[in-house]
Coordinates of C-alpha atoms in Angstrom, one line a residue:
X1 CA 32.8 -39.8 31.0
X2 CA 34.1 -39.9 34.6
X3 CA 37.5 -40.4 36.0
X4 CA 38.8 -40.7 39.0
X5 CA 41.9 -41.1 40.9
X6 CA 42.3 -43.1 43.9
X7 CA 43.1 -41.7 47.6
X8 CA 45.8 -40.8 49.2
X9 CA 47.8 -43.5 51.5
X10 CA 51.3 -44.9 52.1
X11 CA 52.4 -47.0 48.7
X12 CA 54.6 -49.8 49.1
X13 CA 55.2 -51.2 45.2
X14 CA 56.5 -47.7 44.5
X15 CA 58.5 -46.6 47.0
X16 CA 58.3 -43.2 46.1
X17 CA 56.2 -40.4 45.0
X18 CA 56.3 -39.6 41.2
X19 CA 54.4 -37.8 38.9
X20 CA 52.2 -39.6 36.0
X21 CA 54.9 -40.0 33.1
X22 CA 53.3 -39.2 29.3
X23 CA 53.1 -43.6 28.8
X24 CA 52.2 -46.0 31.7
X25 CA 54.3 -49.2 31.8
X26 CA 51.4 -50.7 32.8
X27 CA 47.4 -50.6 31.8
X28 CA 44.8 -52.8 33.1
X29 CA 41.5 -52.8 31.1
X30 CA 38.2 -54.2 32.0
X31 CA 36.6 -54.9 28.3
X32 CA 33.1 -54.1 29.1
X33 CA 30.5 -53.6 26.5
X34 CA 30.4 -56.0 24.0
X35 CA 26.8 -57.5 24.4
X36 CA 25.8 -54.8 24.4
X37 CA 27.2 -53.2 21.1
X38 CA 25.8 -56.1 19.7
X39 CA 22.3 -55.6 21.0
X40 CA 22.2 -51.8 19.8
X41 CA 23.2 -53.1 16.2
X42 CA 20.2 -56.1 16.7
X43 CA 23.2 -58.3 16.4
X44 CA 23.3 -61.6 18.6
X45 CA 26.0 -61.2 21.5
X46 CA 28.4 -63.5 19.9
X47 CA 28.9 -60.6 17.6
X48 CA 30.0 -58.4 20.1
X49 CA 32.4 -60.7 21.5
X50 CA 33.8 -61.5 17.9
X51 CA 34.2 -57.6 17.9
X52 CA 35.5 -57.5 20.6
X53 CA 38.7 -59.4 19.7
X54 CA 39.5 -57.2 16.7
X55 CA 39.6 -54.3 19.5
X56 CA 42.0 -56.6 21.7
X57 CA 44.2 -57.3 18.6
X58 CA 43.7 -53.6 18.0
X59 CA 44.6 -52.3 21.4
X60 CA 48.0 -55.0 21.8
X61 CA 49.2 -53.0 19.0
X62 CA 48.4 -49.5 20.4
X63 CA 49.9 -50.4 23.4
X64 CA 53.3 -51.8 21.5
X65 CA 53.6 -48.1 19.6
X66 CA 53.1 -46.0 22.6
X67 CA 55.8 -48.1 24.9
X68 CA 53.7 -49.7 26.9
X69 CA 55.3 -52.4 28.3
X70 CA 52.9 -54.3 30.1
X71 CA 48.9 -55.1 29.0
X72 CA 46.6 -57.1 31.2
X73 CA 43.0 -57.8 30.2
X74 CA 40.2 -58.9 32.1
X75 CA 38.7 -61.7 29.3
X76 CA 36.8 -64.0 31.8
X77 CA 35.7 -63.3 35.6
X78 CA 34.9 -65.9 38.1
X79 CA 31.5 -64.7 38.4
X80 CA 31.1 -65.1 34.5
X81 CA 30.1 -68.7 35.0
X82 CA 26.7 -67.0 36.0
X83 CA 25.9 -66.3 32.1
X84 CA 23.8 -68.1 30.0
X85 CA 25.9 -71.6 29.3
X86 CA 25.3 -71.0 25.5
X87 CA 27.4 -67.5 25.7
X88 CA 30.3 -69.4 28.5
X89 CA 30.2 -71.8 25.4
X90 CA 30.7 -69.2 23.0
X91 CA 33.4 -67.2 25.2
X92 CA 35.4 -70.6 25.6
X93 CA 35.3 -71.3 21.7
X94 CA 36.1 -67.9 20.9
X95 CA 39.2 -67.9 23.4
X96 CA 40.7 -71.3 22.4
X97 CA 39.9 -69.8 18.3
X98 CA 42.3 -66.7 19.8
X99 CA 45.1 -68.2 21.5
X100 CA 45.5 -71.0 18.4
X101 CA 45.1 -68.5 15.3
X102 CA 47.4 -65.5 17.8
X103 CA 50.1 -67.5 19.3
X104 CA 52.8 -66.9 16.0
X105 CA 51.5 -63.7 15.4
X106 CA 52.4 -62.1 18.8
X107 CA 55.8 -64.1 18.7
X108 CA 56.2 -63.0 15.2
X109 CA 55.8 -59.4 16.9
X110 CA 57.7 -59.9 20.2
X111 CA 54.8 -60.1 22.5
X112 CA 54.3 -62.1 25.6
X113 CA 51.3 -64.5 26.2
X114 CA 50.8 -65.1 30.4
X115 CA 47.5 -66.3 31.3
X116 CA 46.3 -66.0 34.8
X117 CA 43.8 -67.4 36.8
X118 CA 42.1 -70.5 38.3
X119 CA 42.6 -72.4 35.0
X120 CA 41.4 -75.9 36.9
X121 CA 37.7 -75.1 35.4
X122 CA 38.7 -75.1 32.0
X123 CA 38.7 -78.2 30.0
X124 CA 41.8 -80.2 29.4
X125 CA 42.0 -79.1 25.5
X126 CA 42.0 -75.2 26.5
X127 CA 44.3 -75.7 29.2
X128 CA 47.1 -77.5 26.6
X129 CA 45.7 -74.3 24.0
X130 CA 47.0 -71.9 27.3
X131 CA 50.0 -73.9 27.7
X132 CA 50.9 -74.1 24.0
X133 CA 50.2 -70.3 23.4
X134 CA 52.3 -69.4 26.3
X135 CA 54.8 -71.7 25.3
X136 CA 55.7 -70.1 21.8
X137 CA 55.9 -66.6 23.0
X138 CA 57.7 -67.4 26.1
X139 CA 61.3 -65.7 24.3
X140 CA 59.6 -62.6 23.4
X141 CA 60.9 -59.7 24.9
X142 CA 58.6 -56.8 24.3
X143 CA 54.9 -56.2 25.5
X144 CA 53.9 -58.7 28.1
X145 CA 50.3 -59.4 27.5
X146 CA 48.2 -61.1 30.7
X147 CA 45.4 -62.5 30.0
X148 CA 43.2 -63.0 33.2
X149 CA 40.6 -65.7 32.5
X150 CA 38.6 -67.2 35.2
X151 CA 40.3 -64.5 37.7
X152 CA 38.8 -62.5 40.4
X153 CA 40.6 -60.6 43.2
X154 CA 39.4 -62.2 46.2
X155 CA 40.5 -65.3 44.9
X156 CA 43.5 -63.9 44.4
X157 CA 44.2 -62.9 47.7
X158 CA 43.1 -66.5 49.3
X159 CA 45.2 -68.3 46.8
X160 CA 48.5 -66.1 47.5
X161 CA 47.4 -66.6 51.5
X162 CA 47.2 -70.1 51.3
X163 CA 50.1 -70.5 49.1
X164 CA 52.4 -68.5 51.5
X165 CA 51.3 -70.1 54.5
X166 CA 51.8 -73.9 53.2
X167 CA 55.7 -73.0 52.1
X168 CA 56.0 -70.9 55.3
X169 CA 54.4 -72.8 58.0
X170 CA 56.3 -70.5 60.8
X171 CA 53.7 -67.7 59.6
X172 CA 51.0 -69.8 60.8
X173 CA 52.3 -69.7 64.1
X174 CA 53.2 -66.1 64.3
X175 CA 51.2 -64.5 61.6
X176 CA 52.4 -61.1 62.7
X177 CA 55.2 -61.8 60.4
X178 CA 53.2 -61.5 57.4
X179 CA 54.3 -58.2 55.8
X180 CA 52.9 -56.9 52.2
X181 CA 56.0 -57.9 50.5
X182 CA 55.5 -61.6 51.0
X183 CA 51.8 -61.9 50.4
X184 CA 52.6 -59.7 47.1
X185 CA 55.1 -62.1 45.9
X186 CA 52.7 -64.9 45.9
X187 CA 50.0 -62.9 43.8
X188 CA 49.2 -64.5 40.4
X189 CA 50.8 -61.7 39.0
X190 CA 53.7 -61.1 40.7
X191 CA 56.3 -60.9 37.8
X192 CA 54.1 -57.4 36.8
X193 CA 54.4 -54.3 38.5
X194 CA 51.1 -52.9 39.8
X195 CA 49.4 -51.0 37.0
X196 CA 49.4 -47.3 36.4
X197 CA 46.3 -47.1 34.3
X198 CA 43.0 -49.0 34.9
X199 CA 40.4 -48.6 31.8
X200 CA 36.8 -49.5 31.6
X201 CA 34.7 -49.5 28.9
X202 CA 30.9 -49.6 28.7
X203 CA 30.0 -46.7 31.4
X204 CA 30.3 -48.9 34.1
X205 CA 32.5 -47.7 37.3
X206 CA 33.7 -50.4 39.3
X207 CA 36.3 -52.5 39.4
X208 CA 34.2 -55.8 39.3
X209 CA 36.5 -58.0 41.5
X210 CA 39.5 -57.4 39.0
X211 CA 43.0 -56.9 41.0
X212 CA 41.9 -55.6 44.0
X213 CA 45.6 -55.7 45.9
X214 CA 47.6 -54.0 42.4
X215 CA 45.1 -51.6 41.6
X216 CA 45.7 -50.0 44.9
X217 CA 47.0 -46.8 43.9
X218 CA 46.5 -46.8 40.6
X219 CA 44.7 -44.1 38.1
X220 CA 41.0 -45.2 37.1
X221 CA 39.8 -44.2 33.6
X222 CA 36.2 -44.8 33.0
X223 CA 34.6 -44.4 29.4
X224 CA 31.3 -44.9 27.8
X225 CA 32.6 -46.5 24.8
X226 CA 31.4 -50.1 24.2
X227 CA 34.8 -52.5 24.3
X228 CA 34.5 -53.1 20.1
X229 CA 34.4 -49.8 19.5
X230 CA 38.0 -49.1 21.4
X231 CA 40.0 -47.6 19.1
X232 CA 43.3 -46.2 18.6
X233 CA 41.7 -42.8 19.6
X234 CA 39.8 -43.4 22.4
X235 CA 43.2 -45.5 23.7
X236 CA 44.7 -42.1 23.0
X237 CA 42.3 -40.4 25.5
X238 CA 42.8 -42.5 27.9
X239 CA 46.8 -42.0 27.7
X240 CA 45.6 -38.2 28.0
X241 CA 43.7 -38.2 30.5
X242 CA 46.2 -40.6 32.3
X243 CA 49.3 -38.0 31.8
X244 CA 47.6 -34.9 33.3
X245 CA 47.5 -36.9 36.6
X246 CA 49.6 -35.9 39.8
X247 CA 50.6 -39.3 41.6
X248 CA 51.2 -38.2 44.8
X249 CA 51.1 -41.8 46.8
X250 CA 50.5 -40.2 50.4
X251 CA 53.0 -37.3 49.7
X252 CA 51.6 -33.4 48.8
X253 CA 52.4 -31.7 45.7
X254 CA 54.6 -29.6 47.6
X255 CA 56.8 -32.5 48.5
X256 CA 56.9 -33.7 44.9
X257 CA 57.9 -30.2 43.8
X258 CA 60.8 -29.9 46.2
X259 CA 61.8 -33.6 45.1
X260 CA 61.9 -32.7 41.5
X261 CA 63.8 -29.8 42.0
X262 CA 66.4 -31.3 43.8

């Protein structure tokens, strides 16, 4: 397993230095893993992905018992269009199967569906499916789960660019009056704060294109374990690992000693 924690800088979501508190309020989690779960079992991939969201239902309720209060997963990059079109098919059915049979139950359980993303490439039926799901969990008041399906970072970025500068058309005449706050506010996931805790399963260590502004100064967590086999105790490791962290953002640990004393 390796883990890492990002460099040191200025931080302008937080504000201030702090020190990693026992729960994050908010995990990322690249699901990586499931093909290939499938592949060591000589199961078809489908399998994997099936498996893969019993450890999504399974991790929603792992991050509802340890306080978490926000969950966002990576189900769908842009780049995924590059797969095989008979496992896009199969990753389409098996999300429109998830947000139709889970809508009620994460409502019943005070959960919040958001789905981010360029949702234009989707078909119209999975688009009303999105807008349904989000719909009937829309009063909950608990974990916010965010989806992000046809998402990537870059894109991201361009989109919040774009949208700034067509309701501010002064900043396209003196872009030096950008700053971070207003490009931030027009991320697709602005109503989240950045996240604390990045996961990612299946022994890869990259980010893959996945929030590239929020994950700034957040703590990386990388694990071997395939994405069906993410239990409730490798979560628990990963909370571990996460709370020995210092999270300096640009200050010393001298500075955050003196602040905590004070």
């Amino acid at each position: 397993m390796f883990k890492s924690s990002p460099s040191e800088g200025t931080d302008s979501h937080h504000g201030a230095a702090n020190t990693a508190s026992k729960v994050p309020e908010h995990i990322a989690i690249v699901m990586d893993g499931n093909g290939r779960w499938a592949t060591q079992r000589f199961l078809p991939r489908v399998a994997g992905h099936k498996k893969g969201v019993d450890a999504v239902r399974e991790t929603v309720k792992n991050c509802a018992r340890r306080g978490v209060k926000y969950l966002t997963l990576f189900a769908f990059s842009s780049e995924n269009w590059r797969r095989p079109i008979d496992e896009v098919n199969i990753l389409m059915g098996l999300f429109a199967m998830a947000l139709e049979k889970e809508a009620n139950e994460l409502a019943k359980n005070n959960v919040r569906l958001r789905v981010v993303g360029d949702l234009t490439a989707f078909q119209p039926k999975l688009r009303e499916l999105i807008s349904k799901a989000e719909l009937i969990t829309q009063n909950s008041t608990g974990l916010v789960l965010t989806v992000a399906a046809n998402y990537g970072g870059r894109w991201d970025i361009v989109q919040a660019t774009q949208k700034l500068v067509s309701e501010h058309p002064e900043f396209a005449q003196n872009p030096l009056k950008i700053t971070e706050a207003d490009l931030a506010a027009k991320l697709v996931m602005a109503y989240a704060p950045e996240p604390d805790l990045f996961i990612r399963t299946g022994g890869e260590h990259r980010v893959s294109n996945f929030l590239l502004w929020q994950l700034a100064y957040t703590e990386y967590y990388f694990t071997d374990v395939f994405w069906p086999d993410f239990d409730a105790q490798a979560f628990d490791d990963a909370i571990r690992a996460y709370s020995g962290r210092e999270r300096r953002f640009g200050q010393t640990s001298q500075q955050l000693l003196v602040a905590t004393q004070a």
